[in-house]
Phi, psi and omega in degrees: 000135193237120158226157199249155117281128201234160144175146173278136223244133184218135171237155169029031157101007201237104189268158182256134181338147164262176193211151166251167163219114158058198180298312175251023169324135181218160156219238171201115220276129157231133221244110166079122178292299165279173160154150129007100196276353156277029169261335212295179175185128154251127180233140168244142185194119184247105160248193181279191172318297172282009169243043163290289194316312172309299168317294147333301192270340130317327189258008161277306155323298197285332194286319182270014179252000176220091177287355162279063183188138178216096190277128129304146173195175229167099168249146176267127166290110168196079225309130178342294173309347177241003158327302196297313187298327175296300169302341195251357164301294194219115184279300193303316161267027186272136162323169192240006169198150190180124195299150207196136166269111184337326190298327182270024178291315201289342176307297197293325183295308160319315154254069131085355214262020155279094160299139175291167191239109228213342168215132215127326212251014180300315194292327150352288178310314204307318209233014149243178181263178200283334149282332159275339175301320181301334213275325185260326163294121145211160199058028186089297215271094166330104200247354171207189182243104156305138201210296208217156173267160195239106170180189186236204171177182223229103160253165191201149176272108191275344173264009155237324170216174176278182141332301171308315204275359201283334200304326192211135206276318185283345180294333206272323195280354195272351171312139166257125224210346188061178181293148187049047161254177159219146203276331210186136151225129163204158190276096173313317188287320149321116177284352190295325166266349202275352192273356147332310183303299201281334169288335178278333181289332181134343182273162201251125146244082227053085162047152219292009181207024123086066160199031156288065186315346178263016200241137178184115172243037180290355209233008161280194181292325177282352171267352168280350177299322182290317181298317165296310203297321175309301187308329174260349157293261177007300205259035165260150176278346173245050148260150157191120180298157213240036165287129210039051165079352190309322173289342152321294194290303169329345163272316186297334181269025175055024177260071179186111204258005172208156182207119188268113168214204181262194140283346172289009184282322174299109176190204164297338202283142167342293184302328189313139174315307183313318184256005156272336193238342187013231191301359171265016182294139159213118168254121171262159140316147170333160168268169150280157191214130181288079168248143191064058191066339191236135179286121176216145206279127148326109197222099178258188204267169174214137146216183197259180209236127174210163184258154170200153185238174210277116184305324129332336181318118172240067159226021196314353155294282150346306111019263196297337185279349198265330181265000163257351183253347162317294225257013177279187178317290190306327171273344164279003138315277171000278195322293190304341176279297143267003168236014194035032146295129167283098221300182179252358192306138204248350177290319162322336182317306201249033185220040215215342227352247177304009203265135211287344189264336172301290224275336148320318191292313140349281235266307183307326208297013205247338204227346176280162206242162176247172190304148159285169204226357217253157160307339195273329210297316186273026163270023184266318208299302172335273177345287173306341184261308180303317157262055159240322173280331158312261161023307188258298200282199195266003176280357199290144195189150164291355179258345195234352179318319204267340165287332169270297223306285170337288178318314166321290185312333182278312179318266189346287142318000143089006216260000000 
């Protein structure tokens, strides 16, 4: 696990340079000289990279608004998606708060290495809905804080094509855009995208409430259906896969008339889709798609963006109050302002203003599938990459479909 470390050194209100040393430099933030020593809190709070900065000036917050409290802390780079393997590596040396995607709870919840989160989450409740609370709960217990939504959606360049044509994936691919454009991007190899298909064609993944560990019908007719539909997007000449950004950068430079991405596409930075294309930005919800014969809505995973704490933490109080306030109103404002996460507060709504990417993202949660949550989800990933570069390569045929498909399915079950 490669992590860089960052934090800010504050004695008595008095902050100090934060500094880097070499690549992986670090330092260590500490708030208020005095308290109380049954006050004290040592805290690790690992986010990714582009929330240090953000964070740092949250938990500086959070320390002068809780004079019981006398913190020391150390926040660590370490991106939302590798949390999980990193607490089930080494618990003990695991952050004591930490960004955690909702779809990976029930594993950590299962070996135990989840607090439940019981102080705090009355203002939580207040202002999320009721489906990211659920996104976090099981069995009555709360295990983690929803803050944003996660998933992706179909952006587009409005000076190649319209709204009507972005609406169905084969109307936008049959445009003639002339040379040395492209109709559709998206990273085929990444598996995070590929269950689209399969889910519009109609297929399961552990079973129709995503908690069968025995259940995968990716590898029936209809996923063979998807699986061709892939196979002839991958070999159009008016695709291009967006591996290492190559479809990004080509959109952004307006040879690209659509693209499936996130809200992190959007954002302060030069490069952003929003502030290279501004008004020719345009974001829907998935299209529908002709597979196997029948138009069926394009349906990819959603989970939440969530803090969460480490069940061994030994500040568990301190701990759950510091990961429900990363999840208030104000900070999740924050977030969206300077990190462009789309919050999940539902108060928030009408404070988001103009933005074509809030509102796509909205607009998905009505057609998106939501992730399984079961442990077994990470026998999907492998699998799914491994027969997504097939896909991409030049061995890929309709005759050989049903033979990767198996594999999948066993790879996925784990058989």
């Amino acid at each position: 696990m490669n992590l860089k470390k960052m934090a800010a050194l504050t004695m008595v209100g008095v902050l100090s340079v934060s500094m880097f040393t070499g690549c992986g430099g670090s330092n260590s933030g500490k708030s208020k000289s005095q308290g109380a020593d049954d006050g004290k809190v040592s805290l690790k709070i690992w986010v990714p990279e582009e929330e240090v900065d953000i964070t740092d000036a949250m938990v500086k917050a959070f320390d002068e608004a809780h004079d019981e409290y006398d913190i020391d802390y150390e926040i660590a780079i370490t991106g939302i998606d590798e949390s999980q393997a990193a607490i089930e590596t080494d618990p003990d040396t695991a952050a004591d708060v930490f960004m955690l995607p909702s779809g990976a709870l029930t594993g950590l919840i299962e070996s135990g290495s989840l607090l439940p989160i019981t102080k705090g989450v009355d203002e939580i409740k207040e202002i999320t809905p009721e489906t990211a609370i659920d996104a976090c709960t099981r069995d009555g217990e709360m295990y983690a804080v929803p803050w944003s939504l996660n998933s992706y959606f179909l952006y587009y360049n409005k000076d190649l094509v319209s709204e009507e044509d972005v609406k169905n994936l084969d109307t936008l691919m049959s445009k003639d855009l002339g040379d040395g454009k492209y109709n559709f991007s998206v990273n085929m190899k990444e598996p995070w995208y590929d269950a689209m298909y399969f889910y519009g064609a109609g297929c399961t993944l552990f079973g129709e409430d995503g908690t069968d560990p025995t259940d995968c019908t990716f590898n029936n007719e209809n996923g063979v259906a998807a699986a061709e539909y892939m196979i002839g997007l991958a070999k159009n000449p008016k695709f291009i896969a967006d591996t290492d950004g190559a479809g990004s950068s080509e959109f952004t430079n307006g040879n690209v008339a659509a693209i499936c991405n996130g809200a992190w596409a959007c954002g302060t930075d030069e490069t952003s889709y929003n502030n290279v294309l501004g008004d020719k930005l345009g974001a829907v919800p998935l299209p529908t798609a002709n597979i196997g014969g029948n138009e069926v809505q394009l349906s990819n995973f959603i989970d939440f963006k969530t803090f969460a704490v480490k069940s061994n933490t030994a500040y568990p109080a301190c701990a759950q109050e510091l990961a429900c306030y990363f999840c208030n109103e104000e900070n999740a404002l924050t977030r969206y302002k300077e990190a462009g996460e789309i919050p999940c507060a539902i108060t928030l709504q009408d404070k988001l203003g103009d933005d074509v990417a809030a509102a796509a993202l909205i607009g998905e949660g009505e057609v998106a599938t939501n992730q399984p949550s079961i442990a077994e989800i990470n026998n999907f990933w492998d699998p799914m990459k491994a027969f997504a570069e097939w896909v991409m390569s030049d061995d890929a045929s309709k005759d050989k479909v049903q033979s990767q498909l198996d594999a999948l399915v066993n790879g996925v079950l784990d058989k």
